[in-house]
């Protein structure tokens, strides 16, 4: 369908794109959900049986074959209990491989209502515990067949407003948030499909870890991003040192950026002399202050306000030139001609570009970071030490730069690229002549685009000019997520923020710009805040934006971390804040965490791989290089994850990965070895939170390797744990 290209009438092209998008989306959903398509059955007392699956299906006669798990009629699959069976006699869990049923688990909800035939077909091990005992694959799986009641309540919560999901490690915050996205897209399809859903994660590895969950639920058009990818055309994976990131994330940086923009509009102390052949013109302070005031009063962003500034200066120069040439009083046409003549003079162009330059966010920030003088003016509210942390010459952009670039983009506005091209290649009158040739066709295209947007109700989401441009193009069809990713000013229908406690105040400003309706799901755990710029409370984060208009749900059950492992992590949690309670683990594994000397690490990793499943070594940032090298020298196939690594799969696909705490956030592994806990604590003011995160990544086995003489705190945390021998397995 798309191979026909941009042919036919405008209506033909629009219809082609609409049908192509609809069929492509439907096909992608069907392919994505085939694995585990059907996973449950509801046996009702009076209504017979209903099969539950990832999407809804009907036969040719429109008889229901499969109920979508998000449909209201499917709620008893997640919420029914023996005390409140909701009209069910039995809930059956189906495990499939390909298109074959390989396992059946039954939950009995009303024994008295079962028929003799029903009793003869009962099967039983709890589906949830069976799923928890499975080995990790390096990718997050959906939990649609094992959603628990407290999770289902969060998933089906109302779309409007801000919902905070607070939960400790292992409570399923992330997977609940992803299933909530799928539920909201099902329930509010028309609204959210047009505007899109944005899911923000803490790092690129995490996004690769979760990327298969929503497609497996039939949702293939959701944008997954990190804060470092929010600025179109830029992927910032590098990380600043913690103290630098803390300064850049501070809310005071909003005023620093605003002052940096105003700095580029300052009036110089001395007049500017312009020598133009027979005469010399002067741009004096009064002329510049008048022009700047006019531009400022226009309330346009810097780059758009430049046109007001330039016109005011050129008018004043034209009148001055007329006096120099003895022309006397000029009418409007003569003044316009003289103004355009001055505009093309190189000295005039140079002066205007210096007095009020076109600026990109990148150019503004590089100029700020690289100049002590500009920093001194713009960052006068910061301390000298804080200004010194911002100083840098050219280098790669970091994650904490992106919110500042976004802030600058708001204040600067877009640059008219055609005007820039015209100034570089040809006089403005030549550009006007070139534009005139296309004017008639473009007017027709714009008129049609406006009509389409009004009819479809999309006028508040997309500009007519963009739709017209798309109709002119020969390029491929772009999904909502792809269009949103390319548009910094896109307004989403819903935003989900995972590991939200790590976002800085400046990052929150960037996020809030993208969701003016404030329809959000915020997922996190204040006790796990590791960033110096991160949240200390949800009130601190949200009250500046939605005071009194947000609500909180708590997840209290730990499905990931066994009782034995959580007991160790809970000791660290008490050191963070004695009032905090660890989530309750639902299972025991019968094996204690162990300790060993740090020098034995390579052999211990080798032994853990032999035990099976995915292995992670979580290390302090300072030891990532040497410990990664030591482990890789002994164990084949080990992935050493550099800080801020791009969306590679090495850490997820390798049998063992060596990574820092930041890159381990949100991930889980069968076995985890935490290296040098004292150094993890000392690497930042919130090092205890980092250690808590590291100790709660494992689903089966946990080891801690440390120096021979650990600190008093670590000795207390590890007290009573068995000492593991070099090369020994967990059973010895």
XYZ file of C-alpha atoms in Angstrom:
732
model
C 0.000 0.000 0.000
C 2.768 2.430 0.927
C 4.840 1.386 -2.085
C 2.632 3.533 -4.306
C 4.347 6.627 -2.874
C 2.923 10.169 -2.892
C 0.579 9.809 -5.871
C -3.047 10.650 -6.424
C -5.040 13.402 -4.775
C -4.420 14.695 -1.284
C -7.431 12.695 -0.110
C -6.027 9.511 -1.717
C -2.735 10.002 0.127
C -4.448 10.639 3.442
C -6.667 7.545 3.100
C -3.652 5.453 2.072
C -1.720 6.479 5.179
C -4.698 5.885 7.463
C -5.395 2.346 6.208
C -1.691 1.454 6.064
C -1.201 2.579 9.648
C -4.289 0.682 10.835
C -3.307 -2.598 9.142
C 0.365 -2.339 10.146
C -0.605 -1.727 13.776
C -3.066 -4.633 13.855
C -0.573 -7.027 12.241
C 2.173 -6.017 14.682
C -0.145 -6.669 17.636
C -1.167 -10.103 16.408
C 2.423 -11.189 15.858
C 3.524 -9.813 19.235
C 0.886 -11.563 21.380
C 1.073 -15.099 19.988
C 3.435 -16.312 22.722
C 1.202 -17.060 25.700
C -1.908 -15.765 23.920
C -4.317 -17.690 26.189
C -3.399 -18.038 29.846
C -6.563 -18.458 31.884
C -10.119 -19.701 32.232
C -12.925 -18.532 34.475
C -15.545 -21.090 35.541
C -18.689 -19.220 36.587
C -21.446 -20.638 38.743
C -24.132 -19.608 36.236
C -22.444 -18.177 33.129
C -20.312 -21.051 31.930
C -16.647 -20.602 31.031
C -14.686 -17.650 29.713
C -11.125 -17.892 28.366
C -8.804 -15.000 29.234
C -5.938 -13.859 26.991
C -3.681 -11.007 25.992
C -6.174 -9.625 23.465
C -9.848 -10.165 22.660
C -10.837 -12.378 19.718
C -14.159 -13.308 18.104
C -15.110 -15.819 15.431
C -16.762 -15.038 12.088
C -20.164 -14.898 13.800
C -18.798 -12.409 16.377
C -19.031 -14.953 19.179
C -16.449 -14.305 21.896
C -13.583 -16.780 21.784
C -11.139 -14.915 24.020
C -11.600 -12.114 26.564
C -8.982 -9.361 26.755
C -7.415 -9.390 30.247
C -8.122 -5.654 30.536
C -11.886 -5.995 29.988
C -14.084 -5.431 33.077
C -15.460 -8.987 32.804
C -11.897 -10.321 33.304
C -11.389 -8.622 36.684
C -12.387 -11.718 38.726
C -9.353 -13.522 37.283
C -7.185 -11.182 39.370
C -9.411 -10.201 42.285
C -11.563 -13.193 43.227
C -10.730 -14.949 46.517
C -12.369 -17.839 48.390
C -13.837 -15.218 50.750
C -15.178 -13.190 47.815
C -15.374 -15.521 44.793
C -17.183 -12.975 42.562
C -19.402 -15.698 41.102
C -16.570 -18.086 40.242
C -16.151 -21.712 41.172
C -12.656 -22.061 39.750
C -9.874 -19.954 38.231
C -7.625 -21.947 35.919
C -4.116 -20.900 34.869
C -2.901 -22.291 31.534
C 0.782 -22.592 30.631
C 1.471 -22.900 26.925
C 4.448 -23.560 24.696
C 3.771 -22.401 21.187
C 0.157 -23.419 20.640
C 0.180 -26.412 22.994
C -1.006 -26.437 26.621
C 1.815 -27.806 28.788
C 0.553 -27.044 32.289
C -2.640 -26.373 34.237
C -3.027 -24.851 37.741
C -6.361 -24.392 39.475
C -7.444 -21.997 42.216
C -10.561 -23.276 43.994
C -12.911 -20.455 44.890
C -16.228 -22.185 45.645
C -15.781 -25.906 46.347
C -19.470 -26.506 47.065
C -20.498 -25.358 43.591
C -18.151 -27.714 41.713
C -19.736 -30.555 39.761
C -18.365 -34.075 39.913
C -16.819 -33.579 36.472
C -15.114 -30.395 37.709
C -13.710 -32.191 40.757
C -12.238 -34.904 38.530
C -10.208 -32.341 36.518
C -8.643 -30.320 39.351
C -4.933 -29.449 39.086
C -2.893 -27.558 41.498
C 0.366 -25.766 42.187
C 0.167 -22.017 42.620
C 0.930 -20.380 39.273
C 2.520 -17.371 40.960
C 5.154 -19.310 42.879
C 5.927 -21.417 39.829
C 6.578 -18.251 37.833
C 8.765 -16.781 40.574
C 10.972 -19.874 40.664
C 11.688 -19.744 36.920
C 15.171 -18.668 35.897
C 15.707 -15.197 34.496
C 16.110 -14.872 30.724
C 17.686 -11.423 30.529
C 14.361 -9.833 29.586
C 11.390 -8.875 31.746
C 8.331 -11.027 31.134
C 4.715 -9.995 31.389
C 2.842 -11.072 34.532
C -0.563 -10.943 32.916
C -1.335 -14.514 34.041
C -0.264 -13.955 37.665
C -1.290 -10.397 38.533
C -2.151 -10.164 42.220
C -5.050 -8.252 43.758
C -3.034 -5.258 45.057
C -1.295 -5.003 41.681
C -4.583 -5.210 39.777
C -5.959 -2.313 41.826
C -3.070 -0.126 40.664
C -3.245 -1.304 37.046
C -6.936 -0.402 36.733
C -6.768 2.927 38.583
C -8.341 5.954 36.888
C -6.443 7.635 34.042
C -6.796 11.214 35.236
C -4.429 12.884 37.646
C -1.112 11.746 39.070
C -0.872 8.282 40.603
C 2.240 7.535 42.688
C 3.070 3.855 43.094
C 5.402 3.557 46.094
C 6.883 0.130 46.651
C 10.027 -1.497 47.911
C 12.299 -3.720 45.838
C 10.708 -6.767 44.263
C 7.122 -5.570 44.655
C 6.597 -5.472 40.887
C 6.420 -1.694 40.459
C 7.862 -1.719 36.954
C 5.860 -4.590 35.554
C 2.689 -3.184 37.146
C 3.384 0.177 35.484
C 3.813 -1.531 32.101
C 0.589 -3.483 32.484
C -1.105 -0.240 33.537
C 0.057 1.317 30.255
C -1.496 -1.604 28.363
C -4.716 -1.327 30.377
C -5.027 2.430 29.829
C -4.419 2.063 26.081
C -7.196 -0.557 25.957
C -9.644 1.445 28.057
C -8.904 4.891 26.582
C -7.741 3.823 23.118
C -9.029 6.796 21.147
C -7.553 9.411 23.480
C -4.158 7.804 24.086
C -3.495 6.402 20.627
C -3.599 9.914 19.176
C -1.409 11.539 21.820
C 0.777 8.580 22.733
C 2.198 7.173 25.955
C 5.739 7.922 27.153
C 7.571 5.561 29.516
C 10.720 6.969 31.104
C 13.274 4.543 32.499
C 16.481 5.061 34.492
C 19.037 3.833 31.931
C 19.324 2.317 28.431
C 19.977 -1.216 29.693
C 16.744 -1.079 31.681
C 14.801 -0.084 28.555
C 16.187 -3.090 26.691
C 15.216 -5.226 29.665
C 11.549 -4.167 29.551
C 11.090 -3.574 25.816
C 9.306 -6.891 25.111
C 6.618 -6.591 27.788
C 4.187 -4.225 26.072
C 4.465 -5.841 22.611
C 3.733 -9.196 24.280
C 0.507 -7.572 25.555
C -0.444 -6.305 22.115
C 0.801 -2.718 22.490
C 3.520 -1.860 19.964
C 3.287 1.929 19.770
C 4.596 3.237 23.112
C 7.722 5.392 23.378
C 10.395 4.089 25.769
C 12.995 6.682 26.669
C 15.501 7.802 29.260
C 15.861 11.417 30.365
C 19.032 11.467 28.266
C 16.956 10.792 25.130
C 14.205 13.366 25.665
C 15.880 15.989 23.474
C 15.293 15.032 19.797
C 18.422 14.360 17.797
C 20.545 13.771 20.892
C 21.200 10.594 22.884
C 23.149 11.447 26.024
C 24.393 8.322 27.795
C 27.504 9.786 29.480
C 27.162 10.630 33.178
C 28.562 13.504 35.174
C 30.227 12.971 38.509
C 27.598 12.911 41.245
C 28.461 16.382 42.561
C 28.304 17.884 39.045
C 24.968 16.174 38.328
C 23.631 17.548 41.628
C 24.407 21.129 40.584
C 22.962 20.690 37.091
C 19.829 19.117 38.539
C 19.251 21.913 41.054
C 16.174 24.058 40.414
C 18.366 27.180 40.528
C 19.667 26.176 37.104
C 16.367 27.346 35.566
C 17.293 30.917 36.489
C 20.894 30.318 35.392
C 19.652 29.373 31.895
C 17.270 32.344 31.799
C 20.105 34.720 32.727
C 22.382 33.079 30.161
C 19.808 33.925 27.477
C 19.458 37.500 28.736
C 23.250 37.768 28.721
C 23.145 37.329 24.945
C 20.769 40.317 24.720
C 22.831 42.746 26.793
C 23.593 46.206 25.479
C 27.351 46.877 25.107
C 28.786 49.856 26.964
C 30.395 51.446 23.900
C 28.624 52.480 20.669
C 29.098 50.224 17.623
C 30.550 51.993 14.557
C 29.555 50.687 11.083
C 31.602 51.861 8.093
C 29.521 51.559 4.919
C 31.448 52.997 1.960
C 30.682 56.720 1.818
C 29.424 57.063 5.373
C 29.609 55.641 8.884
C 26.588 54.750 11.004
C 26.493 54.424 14.787
C 24.451 51.975 16.852
C 24.282 53.739 20.204
C 23.030 52.647 23.606
C 19.644 54.396 23.338
C 18.963 52.724 19.998
C 19.827 49.288 21.386
C 17.863 49.666 24.614
C 14.795 50.741 22.652
C 15.137 47.756 20.297
C 15.734 45.324 23.149
C 12.701 46.620 25.082
C 10.502 46.181 22.019
C 11.748 42.609 21.548
C 11.267 41.757 25.231
C 7.745 43.196 25.294
C 6.800 40.950 22.352
C 6.991 38.008 24.818
C 8.396 35.818 22.070
C 11.248 33.355 22.633
C 14.728 34.705 21.965
C 15.075 33.530 18.352
C 11.625 34.785 17.332
C 12.055 38.068 19.249
C 15.218 38.681 17.205
C 13.048 39.753 14.252
C 11.538 42.540 16.408
C 14.985 43.621 17.593
C 16.466 43.605 14.076
C 13.583 45.556 12.572
C 13.820 48.227 15.273
C 17.597 48.638 14.800
C 17.309 48.692 10.989
C 14.574 51.349 11.141
C 16.778 53.546 13.310
C 19.805 52.960 11.041
C 17.762 53.701 7.907
C 16.665 57.059 9.318
C 20.249 57.799 10.348
C 21.495 56.860 6.850
C 18.870 59.091 5.235
C 20.154 62.046 7.234
C 23.744 61.215 6.270
C 22.772 61.067 2.595
C 20.750 64.268 2.823
C 17.511 62.622 1.739
C 15.334 64.335 4.301
C 12.012 62.829 5.333
C 11.334 59.393 3.778
C 7.953 57.815 3.100
C 7.294 54.234 4.173
C 8.290 52.658 0.847
C 11.567 54.554 0.712
C 12.307 53.663 4.317
C 11.616 49.995 3.597
C 13.955 50.035 0.574
C 16.757 51.633 2.572
C 16.201 49.229 5.450
C 16.512 46.228 3.120
C 19.595 47.698 1.541
C 21.219 48.034 4.961
C 20.171 44.487 5.908
C 22.418 43.034 3.185
C 25.494 45.019 4.217
C 28.055 42.706 5.813
C 29.039 45.074 8.665
C 25.359 45.422 9.597
C 24.748 41.675 9.515
C 27.855 41.057 11.622
C 26.804 43.632 14.216
C 23.227 42.308 14.467
C 24.427 38.720 14.846
C 26.718 39.803 17.673
C 24.136 41.984 19.434
C 21.245 39.495 19.250
C 22.511 36.180 17.843
C 20.508 33.222 16.701
C 21.167 30.578 19.357
C 20.698 26.841 19.613
C 20.447 25.290 23.090
C 23.749 23.492 22.465
C 25.524 26.720 21.521
C 24.095 28.534 24.544
C 25.237 25.872 27.030
C 28.686 25.426 25.509
C 29.180 29.187 25.628
C 28.069 29.202 29.260
C 30.218 26.248 30.383
C 33.285 27.517 28.554
C 33.339 31.101 29.832
C 34.074 32.104 33.443
C 32.686 35.558 32.631
C 29.355 34.243 31.333
C 29.095 31.841 34.278
C 29.845 34.674 36.656
C 26.891 36.660 35.301
C 24.363 33.863 34.690
C 25.213 31.724 37.733
C 25.654 34.510 40.267
C 23.269 32.666 42.644
C 25.595 29.651 42.733
C 28.653 29.423 44.946
C 32.149 29.712 43.397
C 32.646 25.986 43.959
C 29.379 25.186 42.190
C 30.308 27.401 39.248
C 33.655 25.617 39.055
C 31.820 22.284 38.757
C 29.946 23.595 35.707
C 33.094 24.758 33.910
C 34.146 22.655 30.950
C 35.333 23.033 27.415
C 33.783 21.015 24.633
C 32.910 17.408 25.391
C 30.083 14.924 25.009
C 26.673 15.767 26.395
C 25.641 14.063 29.627
C 22.260 12.924 30.932
C 22.128 15.853 33.327
C 22.717 18.286 30.438
C 19.521 17.231 28.665
C 17.042 18.962 31.045
C 19.174 22.120 30.709
C 19.082 21.875 26.904
C 15.310 21.438 27.140
C 15.038 24.497 29.394
C 17.125 26.512 26.945
C 14.986 25.352 24.010
C 11.884 26.709 25.754
C 13.461 30.128 26.161
C 15.174 30.286 22.772
C 12.469 28.918 20.495
C 13.023 27.495 17.040
C 15.322 29.031 14.446
C 13.830 29.730 11.030
C 16.199 27.583 8.997
C 15.033 29.119 5.714
C 15.985 32.568 6.956
C 19.409 31.325 7.990
C 19.871 29.653 4.628
C 18.783 32.786 2.858
C 21.244 34.945 4.766
C 24.054 32.574 3.909
C 23.275 31.877 0.266
C 21.214 34.664 -1.210
C 19.590 37.997 -0.571
C 16.165 37.951 1.064
C 14.423 39.264 -2.045
C 15.703 36.243 -3.997
C 14.315 33.921 -1.352
C 10.944 35.651 -1.531
C 10.858 35.113 -5.290
C 11.670 31.408 -4.858
C 8.945 31.006 -2.271
C 6.337 32.645 -4.474
C 6.551 29.827 -7.024
C 5.404 27.284 -4.405
C 2.870 29.476 -2.644
C -0.271 28.390 -4.507
C 0.268 24.629 -4.063
C 1.216 24.962 -0.401
C -1.876 27.060 0.353
C -4.062 24.277 -1.084
C -2.208 21.634 0.930
C -2.532 23.629 4.147
C -6.237 24.225 3.610
C -6.790 20.489 3.114
C -4.677 19.634 6.153
C -6.664 22.024 8.353
C -9.908 20.437 7.174
C -8.630 16.912 7.936
C -7.460 17.874 11.414
C -10.776 19.517 12.254
C -12.749 16.497 11.033
C -10.581 13.998 12.943
C -10.326 16.043 16.140
C -6.533 16.130 15.924
C -6.108 19.877 15.657
C -4.923 20.084 19.280
C -2.258 17.412 18.726
C -0.749 18.153 15.311
C -0.209 21.376 13.387
C -1.665 21.654 9.879
C 1.774 22.526 8.504
C 3.195 19.229 9.768
C 0.367 17.179 8.316
C 0.791 18.952 4.962
C 4.532 18.251 5.031
C 3.866 14.594 5.689
C 1.456 14.416 2.738
C 4.117 15.939 0.461
C 6.788 13.472 1.575
C 7.697 10.153 0.030
C 9.056 8.776 3.332
C 7.726 5.776 5.255
C 4.731 5.831 7.568
C 5.688 6.887 11.097
C 3.955 5.647 14.221
C 2.710 7.932 16.985
C 5.751 6.998 19.091
C 8.145 7.852 16.238
C 6.495 11.207 15.587
C 6.478 12.030 19.303
C 10.163 11.143 19.686
C 11.072 13.607 16.932
C 9.009 16.485 18.340
C 10.331 18.166 21.496
C 7.038 19.983 22.047
C 4.823 16.878 21.739
C 2.054 16.665 24.374
C 1.540 13.053 25.503
C -1.716 11.540 26.671
C -0.058 9.750 29.585
C 3.463 9.581 31.021
C 4.887 6.794 33.189
C 8.104 7.494 35.100
C 9.951 4.480 36.510
C 12.626 4.776 39.218
C 11.126 8.250 39.556
C 12.959 8.952 42.791
C 16.175 9.437 40.768
C 14.934 12.403 38.699
C 16.358 15.821 39.517
C 14.158 18.924 39.878
C 15.355 20.109 36.447
C 14.469 16.729 34.930
C 10.970 17.003 36.404
C 10.547 20.369 34.657
C 11.374 18.705 31.328
C 8.952 15.843 32.016
C 6.085 18.114 33.056
C 6.362 20.095 29.805
C 5.459 16.932 27.935
C 2.259 16.221 29.879
C 0.188 19.423 30.268
C -2.850 17.358 31.332
C -0.803 15.930 34.269
C -2.062 12.396 33.563
C 0.837 10.396 35.017
C 1.891 7.216 36.755
C 4.975 7.728 38.924
C 6.712 4.579 40.130
C 9.509 4.456 42.674
C 10.837 3.929 46.166
C 12.169 6.864 48.170
C 14.390 4.493 50.182
C 16.258 3.581 46.976
C 17.128 7.168 45.983
C 20.789 7.100 44.980
C 21.208 10.372 43.087
C 22.323 13.450 45.041
C 19.771 15.394 42.987
C 17.011 12.805 43.539
C 13.823 12.976 45.579
C 13.613 12.973 49.360
C 9.816 12.774 49.356
C 6.989 12.644 46.806
C 5.557 15.832 48.306
C 8.783 17.670 47.472
C 8.607 16.440 43.878
C 4.916 16.890 43.093
C 3.525 19.762 45.144
C 5.101 22.444 42.889
C 3.095 21.014 39.953
C -0.008 19.238 41.292
C -0.374 20.227 44.939
C -3.346 18.392 46.428
C -4.073 16.642 43.113
C -2.045 13.463 43.397
C -2.742 10.179 45.132
C -0.555 7.320 46.298
C -0.854 3.542 46.222
C 1.565 1.224 48.035
C 2.817 -2.183 46.959
C 3.814 -4.129 50.044
C 4.553 -7.690 48.884
C 8.014 -8.650 47.632
C 7.739 -11.215 44.845
C 11.395 -11.112 43.772
C 13.628 -11.331 46.825
C 13.358 -14.461 49.034
C 13.013 -14.115 52.804
C 16.625 -15.111 53.470
C 18.051 -12.477 51.108
C 15.655 -9.737 52.206
C 16.719 -10.162 55.825
C 20.209 -8.902 54.897
C 18.870 -5.967 52.868
C 16.487 -5.030 55.686
C 19.455 -4.363 57.987
C 20.724 -1.773 55.507
C 17.220 -0.284 55.235
C 17.164 0.269 59.007
C 20.500 2.086 58.743
C 18.963 4.390 56.105
C 15.920 5.167 58.246
C 14.803 3.132 61.284
C 11.171 3.966 60.542
C 11.205 2.261 57.120
C 9.708 -1.217 56.757
C 10.950 -3.706 54.173
C 8.321 -5.306 51.891
C 7.203 -8.786 52.937
C 8.696 -11.581 50.823
C 6.314 -14.327 49.702
C 8.764 -17.240 49.552
C 11.725 -18.923 51.145
C 14.478 -20.748 49.262
C 16.193 -22.638 52.089
C 19.658 -21.189 51.344
C 21.382 -18.332 53.177
C 23.345 -15.505 51.542
C 27.109 -15.977 51.914
C 30.268 -13.909 52.312
C 33.788 -14.302 50.941
C 37.007 -12.287 50.475
C 37.048 -9.786 47.613
C 40.166 -11.429 46.131
C 38.186 -14.610 45.412
C 35.668 -12.834 43.162
C 36.652 -14.275 39.726
C 36.459 -17.882 40.919
C 33.212 -17.225 42.754
C 31.622 -15.818 39.599
C 32.710 -18.925 37.720
C 31.093 -21.118 40.369
C 27.858 -19.085 40.298
C 27.554 -19.474 36.535
C 27.799 -23.217 37.104
C 24.778 -22.995 39.404
C 22.693 -21.759 36.457
C 20.728 -18.635 35.584
C 21.851 -15.056 35.073
C 24.640 -13.739 37.304
C 25.412 -10.096 38.123
C 28.397 -8.629 39.945
C 27.400 -5.201 41.320
C 30.487 -3.111 42.039
C 31.422 0.420 43.157
C 31.971 2.765 40.214
C 35.678 3.141 41.024
C 36.239 -0.635 40.799
C 34.240 -1.316 37.629
C 37.351 -1.339 35.430
C 39.741 -3.437 37.556
C 37.135 -5.905 38.848
C 35.543 -6.265 35.420
C 38.944 -6.985 33.927
C 39.778 -9.497 36.675
C 36.505 -11.412 36.230
C 36.671 -11.339 32.411
C 40.197 -12.744 32.589
C 38.965 -15.912 34.320
C 35.375 -16.344 33.067
C 34.408 -16.506 29.387
C 31.520 -14.413 28.064
C 31.396 -11.895 30.903
C 29.917 -8.505 29.960
C 31.415 -5.450 31.652
C 28.831 -2.674 31.421
C 30.396 0.775 31.102
C 28.512 3.573 32.917
C 25.787 4.984 30.695
C 26.280 2.326 28.021
C 23.892 2.581 25.091
C 21.010 0.224 24.452
C 23.217 -2.827 24.003
C 22.169 -6.278 25.116
C 25.504 -7.515 26.497
C 24.526 -7.194 30.168
C 21.217 -8.948 29.522
C 22.376 -11.727 27.210
C 25.718 -12.709 28.782
C 25.807 -15.430 31.469
C 27.385 -12.889 33.841
C 27.588 -9.095 33.887
C 29.772 -6.734 35.923
C 28.011 -3.390 36.392
C 27.598 -0.413 38.713
C 24.607 0.208 40.952
C 23.074 2.831 38.650
C 22.987 0.431 35.714
C 21.597 -2.361 37.906
C 18.539 -0.319 38.912
C 15.300 -1.995 37.908
C 17.009 -5.227 36.806
C 16.902 -8.661 38.392
C 19.175 -11.696 38.179
C 19.125 -15.243 39.497
C 22.387 -14.681 41.367
C 24.029 -11.447 42.544
C 27.470 -10.870 44.047
C 27.915 -7.471 45.686
C 31.558 -6.336 45.712
C 33.115 -4.090 48.371
C 29.967 -2.787 50.105
C 31.975 -0.244 52.126
C 33.161 1.454 48.936
C 29.615 1.428 47.536
C 28.505 3.288 50.664
C 31.332 5.822 50.504
C 31.021 6.623 46.785
C 28.174 9.100 47.352
C 26.247 10.791 50.184
C 23.433 8.313 49.461
C 25.644 5.256 49.297
C 23.489 3.326 51.788
C 20.596 3.533 49.325
C 22.921 2.261 46.585
C 23.862 -0.736 48.736
C 20.183 -1.432 49.449
C 19.525 -1.489 45.702
C 22.481 -3.822 45.066
C 21.381 -6.317 47.731
C 17.839 -6.601 46.329
C 18.540 -7.540 42.689
C 18.689 -11.342 43.232
C 15.837 -13.836 42.885
C 17.709 -16.934 44.126
C 21.262 -16.435 45.429
C 23.205 -13.586 47.043
C 26.855 -13.246 47.960
C 28.854 -10.330 49.393
C 32.623 -10.103 48.870
C 34.524 -7.551 50.903
C 37.912 -6.613 52.261
C 39.219 -8.640 55.199
C 38.350 -5.891 57.693
C 34.933 -4.430 56.756
C 33.479 -1.451 58.588
C 31.436 -1.904 61.733
C 28.215 -1.308 59.772
C 29.003 -3.920 57.107
C 30.176 -6.382 59.747
C 26.786 -6.001 61.435
C 24.935 -6.437 58.140
C 26.846 -9.636 57.338
C 26.892 -11.048 60.883
C 25.876 -14.691 61.014
C 26.171 -15.348 57.273
C 28.134 -18.461 56.265
C 31.646 -18.023 54.848
C 31.957 -19.473 51.382
C 35.076 -21.352 50.295
C 36.925 -20.452 47.103
C 35.404 -22.235 44.120
C 32.704 -23.879 46.286
C 29.073 -24.066 45.242
C 26.149 -22.881 47.339
C 25.534 -26.356 48.591
C 29.004 -26.675 50.182
